[in-house]
GROMACS .gro file of C-alpha atoms in nm:
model
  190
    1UNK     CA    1  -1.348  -0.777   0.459
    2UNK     CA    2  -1.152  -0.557   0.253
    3UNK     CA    3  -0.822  -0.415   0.373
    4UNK     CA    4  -0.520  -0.195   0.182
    5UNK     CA    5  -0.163  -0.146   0.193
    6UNK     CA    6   0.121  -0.042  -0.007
    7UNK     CA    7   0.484   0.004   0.029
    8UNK     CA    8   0.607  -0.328   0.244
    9UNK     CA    9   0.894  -0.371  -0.018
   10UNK     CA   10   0.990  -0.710   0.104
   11UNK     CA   11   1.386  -0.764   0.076
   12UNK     CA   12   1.503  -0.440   0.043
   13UNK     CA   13   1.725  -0.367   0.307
   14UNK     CA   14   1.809   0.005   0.278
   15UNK     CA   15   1.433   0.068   0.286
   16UNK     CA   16   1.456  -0.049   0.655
   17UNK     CA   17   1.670   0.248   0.722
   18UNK     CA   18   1.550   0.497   0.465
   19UNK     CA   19   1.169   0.530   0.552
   20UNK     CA   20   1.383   0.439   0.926
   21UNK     CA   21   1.130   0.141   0.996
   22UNK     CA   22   1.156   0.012   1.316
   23UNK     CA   23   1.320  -0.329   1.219
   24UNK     CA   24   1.635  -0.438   1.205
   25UNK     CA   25   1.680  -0.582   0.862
   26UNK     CA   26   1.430  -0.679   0.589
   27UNK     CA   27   1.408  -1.099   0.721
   28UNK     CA   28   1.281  -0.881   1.092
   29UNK     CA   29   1.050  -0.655   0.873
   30UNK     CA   30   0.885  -0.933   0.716
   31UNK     CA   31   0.869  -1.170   0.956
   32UNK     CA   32   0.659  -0.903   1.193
   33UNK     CA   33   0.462  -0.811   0.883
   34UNK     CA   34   0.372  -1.143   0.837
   35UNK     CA   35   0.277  -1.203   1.233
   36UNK     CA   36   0.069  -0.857   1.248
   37UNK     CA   37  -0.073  -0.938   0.882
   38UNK     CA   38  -0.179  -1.322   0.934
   39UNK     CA   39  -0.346  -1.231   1.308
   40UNK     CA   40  -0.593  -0.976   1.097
   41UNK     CA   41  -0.683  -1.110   0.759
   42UNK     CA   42  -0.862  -1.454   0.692
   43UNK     CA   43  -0.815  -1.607   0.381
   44UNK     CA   44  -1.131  -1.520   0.225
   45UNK     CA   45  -1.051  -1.118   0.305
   46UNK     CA   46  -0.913  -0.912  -0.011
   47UNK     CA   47  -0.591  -0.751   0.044
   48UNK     CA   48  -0.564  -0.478  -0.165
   49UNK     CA   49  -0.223  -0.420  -0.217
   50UNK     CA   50  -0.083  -0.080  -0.406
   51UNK     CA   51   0.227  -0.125  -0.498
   52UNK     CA   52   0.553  -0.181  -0.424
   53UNK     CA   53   0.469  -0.551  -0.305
   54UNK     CA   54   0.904  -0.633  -0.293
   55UNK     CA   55   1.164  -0.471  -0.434
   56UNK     CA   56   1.291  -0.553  -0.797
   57UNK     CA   57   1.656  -0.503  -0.745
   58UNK     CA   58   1.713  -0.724  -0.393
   59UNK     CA   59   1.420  -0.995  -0.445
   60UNK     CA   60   1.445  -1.345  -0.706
   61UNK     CA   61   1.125  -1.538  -0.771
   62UNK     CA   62   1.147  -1.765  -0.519
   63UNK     CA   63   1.158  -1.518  -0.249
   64UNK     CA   64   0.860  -1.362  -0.377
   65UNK     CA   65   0.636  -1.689  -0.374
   66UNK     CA   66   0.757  -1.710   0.028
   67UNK     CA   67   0.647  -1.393   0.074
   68UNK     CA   68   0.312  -1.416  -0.123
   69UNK     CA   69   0.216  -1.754   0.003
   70UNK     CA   70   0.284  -1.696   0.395
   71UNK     CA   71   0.016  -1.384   0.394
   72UNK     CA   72  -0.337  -1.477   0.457
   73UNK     CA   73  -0.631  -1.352   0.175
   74UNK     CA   74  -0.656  -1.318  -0.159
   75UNK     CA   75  -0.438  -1.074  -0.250
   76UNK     CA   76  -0.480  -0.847  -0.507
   77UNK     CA   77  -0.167  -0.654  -0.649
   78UNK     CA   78  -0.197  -0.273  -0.829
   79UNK     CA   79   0.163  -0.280  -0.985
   80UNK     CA   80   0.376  -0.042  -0.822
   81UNK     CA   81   0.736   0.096  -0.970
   82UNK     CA   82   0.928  -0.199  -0.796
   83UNK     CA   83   0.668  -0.457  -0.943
   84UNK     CA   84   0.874  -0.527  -1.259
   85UNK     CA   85   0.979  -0.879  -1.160
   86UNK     CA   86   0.637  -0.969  -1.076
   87UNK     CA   87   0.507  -0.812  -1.404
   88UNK     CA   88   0.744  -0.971  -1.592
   89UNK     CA   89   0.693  -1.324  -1.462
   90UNK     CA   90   0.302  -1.523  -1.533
   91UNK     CA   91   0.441  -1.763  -1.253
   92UNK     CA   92   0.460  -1.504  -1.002
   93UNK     CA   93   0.157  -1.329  -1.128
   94UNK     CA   94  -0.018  -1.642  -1.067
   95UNK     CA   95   0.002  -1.585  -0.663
   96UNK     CA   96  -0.219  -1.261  -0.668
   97UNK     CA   97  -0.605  -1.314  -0.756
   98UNK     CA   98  -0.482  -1.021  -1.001
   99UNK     CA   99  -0.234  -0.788  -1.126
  100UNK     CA  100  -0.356  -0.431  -1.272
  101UNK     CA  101  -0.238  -0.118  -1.317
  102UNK     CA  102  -0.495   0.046  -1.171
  103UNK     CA  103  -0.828  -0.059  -1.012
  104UNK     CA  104  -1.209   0.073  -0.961
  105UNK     CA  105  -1.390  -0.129  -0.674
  106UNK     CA  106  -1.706  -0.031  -0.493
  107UNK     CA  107  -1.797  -0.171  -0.127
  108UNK     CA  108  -2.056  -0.157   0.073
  109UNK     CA  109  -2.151   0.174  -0.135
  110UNK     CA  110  -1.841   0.314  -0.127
  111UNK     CA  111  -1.648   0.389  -0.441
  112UNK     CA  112  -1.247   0.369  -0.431
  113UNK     CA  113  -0.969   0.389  -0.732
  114UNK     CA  114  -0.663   0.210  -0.673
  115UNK     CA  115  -0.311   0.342  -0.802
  116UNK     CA  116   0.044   0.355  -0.690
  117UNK     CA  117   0.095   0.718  -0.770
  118UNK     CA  118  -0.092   1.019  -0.625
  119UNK     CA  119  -0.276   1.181  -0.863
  120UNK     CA  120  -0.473   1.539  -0.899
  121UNK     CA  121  -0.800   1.348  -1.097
  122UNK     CA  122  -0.896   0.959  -1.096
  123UNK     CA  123  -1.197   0.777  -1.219
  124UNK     CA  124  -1.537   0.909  -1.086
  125UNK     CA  125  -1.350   1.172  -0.842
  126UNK     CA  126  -1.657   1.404  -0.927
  127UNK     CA  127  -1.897   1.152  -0.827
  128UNK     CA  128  -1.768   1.059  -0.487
  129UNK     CA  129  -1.471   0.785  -0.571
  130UNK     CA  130  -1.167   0.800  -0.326
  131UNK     CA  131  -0.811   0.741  -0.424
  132UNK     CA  132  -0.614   0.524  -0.246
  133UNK     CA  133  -0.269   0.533  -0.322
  134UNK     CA  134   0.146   0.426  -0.218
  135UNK     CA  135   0.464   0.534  -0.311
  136UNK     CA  136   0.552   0.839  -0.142
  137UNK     CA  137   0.589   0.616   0.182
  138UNK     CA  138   0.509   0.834   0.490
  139UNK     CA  139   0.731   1.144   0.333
  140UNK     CA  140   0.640   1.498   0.373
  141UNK     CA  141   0.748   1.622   0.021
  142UNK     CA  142   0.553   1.882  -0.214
  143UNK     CA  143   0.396   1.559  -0.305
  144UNK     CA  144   0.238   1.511   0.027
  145UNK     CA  145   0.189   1.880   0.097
  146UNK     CA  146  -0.071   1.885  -0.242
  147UNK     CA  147  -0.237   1.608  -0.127
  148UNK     CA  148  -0.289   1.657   0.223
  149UNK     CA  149  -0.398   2.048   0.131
  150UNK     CA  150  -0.633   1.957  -0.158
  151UNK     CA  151  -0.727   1.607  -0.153
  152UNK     CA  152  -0.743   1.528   0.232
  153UNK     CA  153  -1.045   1.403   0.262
  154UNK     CA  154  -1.062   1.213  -0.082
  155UNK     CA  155  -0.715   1.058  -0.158
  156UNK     CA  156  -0.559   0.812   0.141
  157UNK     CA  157  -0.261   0.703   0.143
  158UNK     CA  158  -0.210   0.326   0.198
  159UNK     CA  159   0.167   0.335   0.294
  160UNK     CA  160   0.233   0.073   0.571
  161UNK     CA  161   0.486   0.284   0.765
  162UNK     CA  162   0.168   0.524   0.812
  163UNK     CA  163  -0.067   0.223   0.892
  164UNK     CA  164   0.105  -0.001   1.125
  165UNK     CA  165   0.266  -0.227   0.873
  166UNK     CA  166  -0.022  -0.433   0.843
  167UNK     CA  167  -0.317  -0.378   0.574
  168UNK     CA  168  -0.588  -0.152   0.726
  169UNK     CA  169  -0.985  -0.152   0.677
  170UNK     CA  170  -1.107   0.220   0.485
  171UNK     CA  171  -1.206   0.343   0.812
  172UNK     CA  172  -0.880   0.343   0.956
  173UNK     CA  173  -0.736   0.436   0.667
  174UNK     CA  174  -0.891   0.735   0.678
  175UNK     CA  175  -0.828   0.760   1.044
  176UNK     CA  176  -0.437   0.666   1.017
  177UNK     CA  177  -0.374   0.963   0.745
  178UNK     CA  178  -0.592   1.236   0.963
  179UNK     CA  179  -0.329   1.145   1.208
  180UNK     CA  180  -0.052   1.186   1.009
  181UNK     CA  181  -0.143   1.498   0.872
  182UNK     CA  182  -0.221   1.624   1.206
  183UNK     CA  183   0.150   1.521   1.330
  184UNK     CA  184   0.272   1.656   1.027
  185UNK     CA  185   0.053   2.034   1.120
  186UNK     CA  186   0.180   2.004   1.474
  187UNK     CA  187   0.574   1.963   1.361
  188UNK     CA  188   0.547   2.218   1.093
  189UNK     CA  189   0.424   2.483   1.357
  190UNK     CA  190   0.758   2.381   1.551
   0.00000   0.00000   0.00000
């Protein structure tokens, strides 16, 4: 099974109360992530991660391997702009089954490009390929108004906070950021 997320920034405490996640510190936030992660994936699932795995400034090495090694699957990382310790270190790259920049997979028919950043064009966008993105979290910025306008129903975004903090199948993927966009519709016409 393949499943995506992006955004859990593991140790970084003011991301508990900027994207307001309902935890009360980062140990909380991963220690649920971990609970809701480990119940869904097996170890032989992929875990496509984009981005934004921890965050550079608040996690050493050694919390990194904890956080790696107590999450089922083989993980796959797409570096993200708070990767730099991880992309800096062959030791900690060593716990993902890879780290890329950016990532072309087909499933089950289905194509998908991986990349931290939203983009306007990716990688066989003409013949069908989704993007599946991070990094704007579950914001409502001119970022999010493009994308949800013009790429709705080809670009996804994998931010946990819109997901459930656990790494979702495509399906509700897709599912999750209909619902979001909805939400965000319904409190615009407030």
């Amino acid at each position: 099974m393949d499943y995506f997320i992006s955004d859990m920034h593991f140790g970084h405490e003011d991301r508990v109360k900027w994207d307001a996640r309902p935890f009360k510190d980062a140990a909380e936030m991963f220690s649920v992530m971990r609970e809701r992660w480990n119940a869904r994936v097996r170890e032989d699932d992929d875990v496509w991660i984009v981005g934004d795995f921890t965050y550079y400034g608040e996690t050493d090495d050694e919390n990194i391997r904890h956080y790696a090694l107590n999450l089922n699957g083989r993980k796959h990382l797409i570096y993200g702009n708070h990767d730099d310790r991880i992309k800096n270190s062959p030791a900690l790259q060593h716990l993902f089954c890879e780290c890329v920049y950016e990532k072309y997979i087909e499933r089950d028919g289905r194509k998908f490009f991986l990349a931290h950043y939203p983009m306007v064009e990716w990688y066989r966008r003409p013949q069908g390929c989704v993007l599946i993105y991070g990094h704007i979290h579950g914001s409502c910025d001119d970022g999010y108004d493009f994308m949800a306008a013009h790429r709705k129903d080809e670009a996804f975004n994998a931010g946990c906070m819109i997901n459930g903090y656990v790494p979702v199948t495509f399906e509700e993927l897709a599912l999750n950021n209909e619902s979001f966009r909805q939400q965000y519709i319904s409190d615009k016409e407030k």
